[in-house]
Amino acid sequence: MSSEFNEVPRVSSRWLERFLADPESRTYSRQVSGFLHSLVTPTRVADPQLLAFSADLALQLGFPECYCRSDAFLQCMAGNQLLAGSIPYATRYGGHQFGQWAGQLGDGRAINIGEVIDLNGQSQCLQLKGAGPTPYSRGADGRAVLRSSVREFLCSEAMHFLGVPTTRALSLVGTGDSVLRDMFYDGNPAEEPGAIVCRVAPSFTRFGHFQLCAMRGELQLLRDLIDFTIAVDFPELQACHQDRDSRYAHWFAEVCNRTRVMLLGWMRTGFVHGVLNTDNMSIIGQTIDYGPYGWLDNFDPQWTPNTTDAGMRRYSFGQQPAVVQWNLYQLANALLPVTGNREFMEAELTRFATLHERDWRDMMLAKAGLQPGAEQEDDAVLDGMMQLLAAQETDYTLFFRRLADFDHRRQELQLADIVSDAIYDQESYDDIQRQRINAWALVYAARLEQQGSDWAQRRARMNAINPCFVLRNYLTQQAAEQAAQGDLQLLCDLQLALQRPYEEVPALRSLYARRPDWARHRAGCSMLSCSS
Ligand code: AMP
Ligand code: MG
């Protein structure tokens, strides 16, 4: 390593400058009152190994590649050493889990290690997930297993390149220590390799941070947190609105807007978060906490990747808009004692649903390469398309990529042939099914003709919003299994593919295929437990 990178980056923390720490410095699980965080030191790990890092994010943070390959970086990302200036801390939050108030939760295994200013001048907070117990661990070990860390590392970066707001992941480090987990909750715990992901985001503040202050009646702390969040994470609002009531109102509206943009990104790409508890909702509208998430293979709005949710399907793909709105209601309830303005908030929450419905419709039209126009004609095309997707198991990702290949002026090319590799059950893909698709293609072609649609332009537009690569569940599962055996090849290949999700790279073609049959019901490939 060249000498110029012997110095580790210097970090600071605006959170620590603003808020007093819990005076109890010992790390034992407890309720913390009157403070938003506790100082805590990451617990040493035995034999850290850098399994992967995001070169793209490192570049944005101004970390030279050779630094990221150095032992100094590895030790800091493992929690064995501190970045210069780092005062590590874990924060306190609460949340509604599966619709029930769960009380104090907090960073039970995530430790903030400081902020750096990135190349765009944006402050970015670094956080180690799996770095050992904190006062918020609730008796658990503060660690994370390799399989869940591989999943979080890859998905954070995949979402970023898909253009969906998300926390990011700088590094994936194997700890060399093992962790005991009951993966299937069936009374058979086993040792698994441990790992740490360094997550990066402008803010890790969650709805649950505000909720816990409100629930405990800590109104001054709640006001301080609201004012801090607006000043630090929404500086444009701070500058525009001198009047406090107006500032609070515009802030809540902006949180709703950002959350709506994030939600639409999920619905466009077929992402299912899996645990949309209020503690897993970021106040800056980024996807956060990648646990038992999943991607739609066949289009099924009722699909949930989370085994704990299999009965209720509260967090299934199609429920996400309603649940996100419910979470915003909980946020509004928490803010109300400080911000007031109930009518305004209620109107915003109603507007959220109305705007999402409009967004969803416009987006589905755009996915099909159509511009919104005459309502009745648009509805006919969309309704028909949704019926096709529901009629037989059809891959959500492949269907839209193939639809872009359909040239409506070349009637000899039948849509049923063009989209055939998006169909799961090839044996039942018979003449009746094919005729149904070709019949819809006539309606679709007529609409394209009415809009004077040019095929090459439409194809380019569609392929810019319909990914060819999503992080299919079975791929991540295989990458995690192979990484546990010391084979990092698939992890590397997935890192390559996820950086260009809209562009077909011939060498990566096998990663674009629909889910293979063997993966349909295999644990980790179709559904996941929360054990991580
Ligand atoms: P999650 O389901 O990952 O959003 O976690 C819910 C809560 O449990 C959060 O407060 C986490 O910090 C905490 N938690 C989850 N796993 C662990 C663990 N292994 N050790 C300590 N806290 C944990
Ligand atoms: Mg969480």
XYZ file of C-alpha atoms and ligand atoms in Angstrom:
556
model
C 0.000 0.000 0.000
C 1.360 3.433 -0.839
C 2.157 5.635 2.152
C -0.361 8.352 1.270
C -3.223 6.054 2.290
C -1.839 5.029 5.640
C -4.111 7.586 7.227
C -7.667 6.446 7.749
C -10.404 8.885 6.728
C -11.495 11.390 9.367
C -15.130 11.286 10.403
C -17.386 13.511 12.470
C -20.988 13.307 13.674
C -23.573 16.037 13.621
C -25.876 13.813 15.682
C -23.310 13.606 18.494
C -22.683 17.354 18.299
C -26.391 18.007 18.753
C -27.598 15.356 21.219
C -26.359 14.305 24.640
C -25.521 10.637 25.086
C -27.156 8.376 27.630
C -24.788 8.766 30.645
C -24.749 5.014 31.356
C -21.697 3.819 29.463
C -21.974 0.076 30.157
C -23.362 -2.061 27.345
C -26.187 -4.146 28.780
C -29.703 -4.479 27.391
C -31.956 -1.875 28.989
C -34.652 0.734 28.517
C -33.129 4.158 27.862
C -35.167 7.232 28.800
C -34.556 10.855 27.939
C -31.704 10.224 25.464
C -31.595 9.318 21.791
C -28.400 7.285 21.790
C -25.771 5.457 23.803
C -22.043 5.388 23.223
C -20.874 1.884 22.466
C -17.733 0.203 21.184
C -17.874 -2.433 18.444
C -16.867 -5.859 19.779
C -13.646 -7.273 18.299
C -13.880 -10.081 15.780
C -11.390 -12.916 15.444
C -10.242 -13.058 11.867
C -11.838 -10.505 9.554
C -11.785 -10.971 5.793
C -12.949 -8.537 3.146
C -15.414 -10.512 1.031
C -16.601 -7.633 -1.130
C -16.777 -3.870 -1.323
C -18.589 -1.402 -3.543
C -15.996 0.338 -5.702
C -18.682 2.720 -6.935
C -19.652 3.856 -3.436
C -16.012 4.022 -2.287
C -15.329 6.364 -5.177
C -18.273 8.560 -4.210
C -17.009 8.706 -0.622
C -13.529 9.640 -1.808
C -11.968 6.397 -0.528
C -9.196 5.352 -2.947
C -9.446 1.755 -4.137
C -6.062 0.870 -2.654
C -7.286 2.090 0.740
C -10.314 -0.186 0.414
C -7.970 -3.102 -0.174
C -5.774 -2.219 2.811
C -5.699 -3.871 6.203
C -6.548 -0.522 7.824
C -9.862 -0.423 5.951
C -10.611 -4.059 6.751
C -10.012 -3.561 10.464
C -12.243 -0.473 10.534
C -15.029 -2.226 8.606
C -14.763 -5.158 11.022
C -15.066 -2.862 14.042
C -11.602 -3.839 15.294
C -10.265 -0.328 14.739
C -11.890 3.094 14.633
C -11.787 5.610 11.810
C -9.986 8.803 12.837
C -12.341 10.956 14.917
C -14.913 8.191 15.352
C -17.072 8.075 18.497
C -19.304 5.055 17.879
C -22.913 5.098 19.043
C -26.177 3.199 18.802
C -29.522 4.988 18.638
C -32.824 4.409 20.328
C -36.072 3.941 18.437
C -39.347 2.090 18.760
C -41.826 0.815 16.232
C -44.963 -0.988 15.221
C -44.147 -4.559 14.263
C -46.837 -6.332 12.213
C -49.317 -3.654 13.263
C -48.628 -3.840 17.019
C -46.724 -1.281 19.071
C -43.523 -3.066 20.142
C -42.007 -0.450 22.482
C -38.280 0.274 22.499
C -36.241 -1.426 19.770
C -33.190 0.577 18.672
C -29.892 -0.234 16.988
C -29.505 -3.689 18.503
C -26.664 -4.667 16.224
C -25.945 -1.555 14.195
C -23.281 0.887 15.346
C -22.791 4.305 13.752
C -19.120 5.041 13.268
C -19.232 8.584 11.872
C -19.941 10.771 8.862
C -17.859 11.718 5.832
C -18.614 14.303 3.159
C -18.918 12.650 -0.248
C -17.834 14.017 -3.630
C -21.205 15.755 -4.063
C -20.795 17.562 -0.748
C -23.423 15.314 0.835
C -22.767 14.059 4.341
C -22.883 10.257 4.551
C -23.122 8.305 7.782
C -21.302 4.959 8.062
C -22.874 2.224 10.141
C -21.624 -1.280 10.932
C -24.392 -3.871 11.054
C -23.487 -6.959 13.071
C -20.722 -5.275 15.086
C -21.756 -6.601 18.497
C -24.252 -5.899 21.264
C -25.566 -2.493 22.266
C -27.975 -1.408 25.017
C -30.739 -1.982 22.424
C -29.907 -5.631 21.690
C -32.708 -6.905 23.932
C -30.607 -9.847 25.016
C -29.620 -10.877 21.481
C -26.011 -11.170 20.313
C -25.647 -8.053 18.173
C -24.262 -10.142 15.333
C -25.390 -10.967 11.800
C -24.910 -14.143 9.785
C -23.122 -14.266 6.457
C -26.215 -15.246 4.429
C -28.246 -12.230 5.587
C -25.226 -9.933 5.194
C -24.606 -11.089 1.605
C -28.272 -10.394 0.934
C -28.157 -6.904 2.463
C -24.887 -5.987 0.772
C -26.036 -7.042 -2.694
C -29.568 -5.707 -2.493
C -28.577 -2.252 -1.238
C -26.321 -1.825 -4.238
C -28.801 -3.438 -6.657
C -31.515 -1.012 -5.596
C -29.199 1.931 -6.038
C -28.398 1.022 -9.623
C -32.054 0.323 -10.352
C -32.677 3.941 -9.395
C -34.712 3.202 -6.277
C -33.834 5.314 -3.191
C -31.912 3.144 -0.753
C -29.263 2.979 1.926
C -26.059 1.690 0.390
C -23.428 -0.859 1.367
C -19.718 -0.123 1.329
C -18.254 -3.411 2.511
C -18.990 -7.003 3.380
C -16.618 -8.483 5.912
C -16.561 -12.081 7.185
C -15.762 -11.983 10.894
C -14.103 -15.380 11.313
C -16.438 -15.938 14.275
C -19.464 -18.159 14.170
C -22.951 -17.182 15.202
C -25.696 -19.447 16.548
C -29.030 -19.192 14.721
C -32.242 -21.183 14.561
C -32.743 -20.506 10.856
C -36.139 -22.230 10.522
C -37.382 -21.463 14.061
C -37.792 -25.220 14.539
C -35.663 -25.723 17.626
C -32.537 -26.688 15.689
C -30.041 -23.867 16.124
C -26.747 -24.230 14.232
C -23.452 -22.382 14.027
C -23.159 -20.149 10.992
C -20.378 -17.852 9.788
C -20.761 -14.255 10.980
C -20.362 -11.089 8.894
C -20.577 -7.303 9.091
C -21.952 -4.943 6.448
C -21.010 -1.273 6.458
C -24.189 0.569 5.509
C -24.022 4.134 4.257
C -26.787 6.750 4.125
C -27.212 10.497 4.620
C -29.397 9.605 7.608
C -30.434 6.455 9.436
C -33.308 8.160 11.246
C -36.461 6.057 11.159
C -40.148 6.757 11.793
C -39.619 4.795 15.021
C -37.180 7.379 16.417
C -40.009 9.946 16.513
C -42.573 7.396 17.634
C -40.703 6.337 20.749
C -40.251 9.951 21.933
C -43.969 10.567 21.435
C -45.056 7.323 23.096
C -42.907 8.130 26.131
C -44.161 11.726 26.309
C -40.632 13.109 25.775
C -41.942 16.108 23.896
C -38.888 18.345 24.161
C -36.701 15.553 22.792
C -39.246 14.959 20.044
C -39.197 18.648 19.107
C -35.401 18.681 19.126
C -35.275 15.614 16.878
C -37.787 17.085 14.441
C -35.895 20.396 14.276
C -32.558 18.607 13.883
C -33.885 16.346 11.123
C -35.294 19.249 9.132
C -32.122 21.313 9.532
C -29.736 18.494 8.660
C -31.636 16.222 6.270
C -33.996 18.737 4.637
C -31.863 21.908 4.499
C -33.835 23.272 1.526
C -36.985 23.383 3.675
C -35.150 25.012 6.541
C -34.015 27.737 4.172
C -37.416 28.311 2.494
C -39.748 28.301 5.478
C -38.928 30.717 8.278
C -42.313 30.161 9.891
C -42.200 27.022 12.023
C -45.740 25.771 11.344
C -45.239 26.122 7.638
C -41.868 24.373 7.891
C -43.360 21.415 9.758
C -46.212 21.110 7.271
C -43.942 21.205 4.234
C -41.623 18.724 5.877
C -44.383 16.187 6.478
C -45.558 16.630 2.890
C -42.007 16.070 1.671
C -41.615 12.907 3.764
C -44.841 11.613 2.169
C -43.543 12.516 -1.291
C -40.184 10.850 -0.869
C -41.817 7.763 0.588
C -44.151 7.619 -2.422
C -41.234 7.810 -4.856
C -39.510 4.945 -3.036
C -42.694 2.868 -3.024
C -43.191 3.364 -6.752
C -39.626 2.166 -7.343
C -40.469 -1.055 -5.499
C -43.646 -1.579 -7.500
C -41.900 -0.896 -10.802
C -39.099 -3.391 -10.198
C -41.070 -6.070 -8.321
C -39.366 -5.578 -4.961
C -41.092 -6.781 -1.806
C -39.557 -5.394 1.392
C -40.981 -8.147 3.570
C -40.875 -6.384 6.972
C -42.509 -2.997 6.591
C -42.583 -2.251 10.297
C -42.450 1.433 11.214
C -38.927 1.000 12.574
C -37.887 -0.067 9.070
C -39.079 3.179 7.459
C -36.455 5.846 6.819
C -37.452 9.476 7.356
C -35.544 10.477 4.192
C -37.486 8.004 2.049
C -34.796 5.410 1.446
C -35.325 1.657 1.445
C -33.757 0.453 4.683
C -33.192 -2.850 6.513
C -32.886 -5.660 4.021
C -34.138 -8.718 5.878
C -36.473 -11.315 4.366
C -37.048 -9.190 1.253
C -37.670 -10.718 -2.154
C -38.275 -10.006 -5.826
C -41.320 -11.125 -7.718
C -40.551 -13.907 -10.124
C -44.052 -14.649 -11.408
C -46.386 -11.692 -10.988
C -48.429 -12.430 -7.857
C -49.585 -9.417 -5.845
C -50.233 -11.657 -2.836
C -46.709 -12.953 -2.666
C -44.709 -12.251 0.489
C -41.128 -13.463 0.920
C -41.379 -13.471 4.732
C -42.360 -16.830 6.305
C -43.575 -14.993 9.446
C -46.008 -13.115 7.187
C -47.273 -16.171 5.264
C -50.585 -16.219 7.142
C -51.520 -12.524 7.137
C -49.727 -11.404 3.958
C -49.612 -7.941 5.488
C -46.332 -7.243 3.699
C -47.100 -8.857 0.337
C -46.268 -7.041 -2.919
C -49.769 -5.702 -3.508
C -50.234 -4.601 0.117
C -47.179 -2.358 0.124
C -48.991 0.882 -0.809
C -51.587 0.418 1.947
C -49.015 -0.568 4.554
C -46.685 2.295 3.703
C -49.626 4.689 4.061
C -50.504 3.074 7.429
C -46.906 3.629 8.542
C -47.143 7.288 7.522
C -50.275 7.548 9.689
C -48.265 6.271 12.648
C -45.581 8.853 11.916
C -48.206 11.599 11.760
C -49.612 10.493 15.124
C -46.152 10.711 16.632
C -45.421 14.180 15.220
C -48.783 15.686 16.097
C -48.005 16.714 19.715
C -45.240 18.978 18.371
C -46.359 19.974 14.893
C -50.145 20.163 15.402
C -52.044 20.700 12.142
C -54.015 17.454 12.133
C -56.237 18.433 9.173
C -53.242 19.161 6.991
C -51.647 15.832 7.811
C -54.856 13.933 7.181
C -55.225 15.631 3.818
C -51.611 14.717 2.956
C -52.207 11.099 3.870
C -55.283 10.946 1.666
C -53.365 12.660 -1.105
C -50.631 10.043 -0.716
C -53.053 7.271 -1.694
C -54.589 9.266 -4.549
C -51.206 10.180 -5.975
C -49.920 6.643 -5.647
C -52.860 5.311 -7.620
C -52.132 7.826 -10.360
C -48.417 6.991 -10.212
C -49.073 3.261 -10.432
C -51.324 3.649 -13.465
C -48.917 5.977 -15.284
C -46.066 3.675 -14.431
C -47.777 0.548 -15.756
C -48.546 2.441 -18.956
C -44.903 3.513 -19.173
C -43.750 -0.057 -18.541
C -45.846 -1.006 -21.571
C -44.367 1.877 -23.555
C -47.566 3.894 -23.681
C -48.179 7.523 -22.930
C -51.195 8.331 -20.752
C -53.940 9.530 -23.085
C -57.578 8.623 -23.474
C -58.685 7.087 -20.202
C -60.968 4.416 -21.590
C -58.486 3.123 -24.156
C -55.678 3.152 -21.597
C -57.846 1.214 -19.149
C -58.682 -1.382 -21.780
C -54.988 -2.017 -22.470
C -54.004 -2.046 -18.791
C -56.883 -4.244 -17.628
C -56.136 -6.711 -20.401
C -52.450 -6.734 -19.525
C -53.126 -7.335 -15.822
C -55.461 -10.191 -16.739
C -52.715 -11.760 -18.838
C -50.232 -11.503 -15.990
C -52.741 -13.123 -13.632
C -53.960 -15.834 -16.040
C -50.813 -17.939 -15.834
C -47.541 -17.667 -13.952
C -45.725 -14.955 -15.885
C -42.363 -13.499 -14.958
C -42.804 -9.818 -14.062
C -39.307 -8.837 -15.193
C -39.038 -10.863 -18.391
C -42.552 -10.022 -19.588
C -41.828 -6.308 -19.934
C -38.398 -6.822 -21.492
C -39.953 -9.084 -24.117
C -42.903 -6.751 -24.641
C -40.378 -4.126 -25.702
C -39.222 -6.502 -28.473
C -42.723 -6.606 -29.968
C -42.945 -4.498 -33.134
C -46.648 -3.766 -33.625
C -46.192 -3.112 -37.336
C -44.828 -6.593 -37.977
C -47.975 -8.661 -37.477
C -46.237 -11.873 -38.551
C -44.328 -11.822 -35.255
C -46.735 -13.075 -32.611
C -46.550 -11.676 -29.087
C -47.261 -15.139 -27.625
C -43.974 -16.358 -29.136
C -42.030 -13.271 -28.170
C -42.970 -13.457 -24.459
C -42.858 -17.253 -24.216
C -39.763 -17.413 -22.015
C -41.575 -15.314 -19.399
C -44.085 -18.138 -18.884
C -43.306 -20.505 -16.003
C -45.345 -23.565 -16.876
C -44.285 -24.259 -20.444
C -46.329 -27.487 -20.590
C -49.620 -25.712 -20.051
C -48.691 -22.892 -22.421
C -51.165 -24.084 -25.007
C -53.112 -22.593 -27.899
C -55.763 -21.116 -25.614
C -53.171 -19.234 -23.586
C -51.366 -18.127 -26.710
C -54.551 -16.903 -28.358
C -55.388 -14.889 -25.263
C -52.029 -13.114 -25.468
C -52.295 -12.555 -29.209
C -55.801 -11.156 -28.805
C -54.545 -8.622 -26.280
C -51.650 -7.816 -28.628
C -54.201 -6.551 -31.175
C -55.667 -4.093 -28.643
C -52.158 -3.068 -27.610
C -50.996 -2.637 -31.207
C -54.026 -0.499 -32.009
C -53.229 1.784 -29.086
C -49.579 2.040 -30.154
C -50.695 2.885 -33.675
C -53.042 5.598 -32.365
C -50.121 7.118 -30.471
C -47.930 7.018 -33.569
C -45.450 4.992 -31.577
C -42.069 4.344 -33.149
C -40.811 0.860 -32.257
C -37.129 1.650 -31.753
C -37.910 4.654 -29.570
C -40.512 2.786 -27.553
C -38.136 -0.120 -27.026
C -35.413 2.199 -25.735
C -37.887 3.946 -23.399
C -39.218 0.657 -22.061
C -35.790 -0.883 -21.561
C -34.710 2.169 -19.574
C -37.366 1.537 -16.901
C -37.891 -2.245 -17.124
C -34.767 -3.955 -15.792
C -33.410 -7.127 -17.350
C -31.613 -7.888 -14.105
C -33.189 -8.067 -10.672
C -31.609 -9.785 -7.719
C -33.687 -12.944 -7.879
C -34.021 -14.736 -4.558
C -32.429 -17.973 -5.713
C -29.348 -16.142 -7.018
C -28.660 -14.400 -3.710
C -29.247 -17.631 -1.854
C -26.709 -19.451 -4.048
C -24.216 -16.585 -3.699
C -24.556 -16.763 0.091
C -24.199 -20.562 0.186
C -21.120 -20.454 -2.039
C -19.555 -17.584 -0.084
C -19.948 -19.670 3.075
C -17.832 -22.339 1.295
C -15.230 -19.716 0.390
C -16.310 -19.436 -3.260
C -16.919 -15.755 -4.098
C -17.391 -16.098 -7.872
C -21.173 -15.726 -7.965
C -21.022 -12.832 -5.486
C -18.637 -11.075 -7.906
C -20.801 -11.865 -10.940
C -23.881 -10.507 -9.188
C -21.974 -7.353 -8.274
C -21.241 -6.878 -11.970
C -24.785 -7.571 -13.128
C -26.435 -5.327 -10.566
C -24.440 -2.321 -11.748
C -26.065 -2.459 -15.195
C -29.599 -3.674 -14.560
C -31.078 -2.192 -17.737
C -28.390 -3.324 -20.133
C -28.076 -6.905 -21.338
C -24.484 -8.053 -20.974
C -24.044 -11.228 -23.061
C -21.586 -12.785 -20.593
C -24.129 -12.417 -17.766
C -27.103 -13.782 -19.693
C -27.650 -16.768 -17.378
C -28.416 -14.327 -14.539
C -31.401 -12.873 -16.428
C -33.310 -16.149 -16.780
C -36.549 -16.866 -14.960
C -36.352 -18.727 -11.651
C -35.479 -22.413 -12.283
C -37.974 -25.030 -11.149
C -35.734 -26.454 -8.450
C -35.800 -23.086 -6.658
C -39.582 -22.823 -6.513
C -40.033 -24.138 -2.982
C -36.485 -24.253 -1.670
C -35.816 -22.366 1.595
C -34.110 -19.070 0.914
C -35.029 -19.181 -2.784
C -38.749 -18.572 -2.426
C -39.403 -17.623 1.171
C -37.194 -16.598 4.081
C -37.453 -16.453 7.822
C -36.532 -13.321 9.773
C -33.592 -15.187 11.324
C -30.506 -13.241 10.383
P -35.138 -6.199 12.180
O -36.204 -7.257 12.160
O -33.829 -6.619 11.593
O -35.617 -4.887 11.662
O -34.795 -5.990 13.724
C -35.741 -5.602 14.702
C -35.023 -5.205 15.946
O -34.302 -6.316 16.485
C -34.005 -4.091 15.772
O -34.025 -3.306 16.925
C -32.708 -4.853 15.646
O -31.601 -4.086 16.028
C -32.930 -5.999 16.621
N -32.121 -7.171 16.294
C -32.313 -8.050 15.288
N -31.372 -9.018 15.311
C -30.557 -8.746 16.349
C -29.396 -9.371 16.912
N -28.876 -10.482 16.393
N -28.821 -8.788 17.988
C -29.329 -7.677 18.523
N -30.415 -7.041 18.057
C -31.029 -7.570 16.986
Mg -35.071 -3.193 11.487
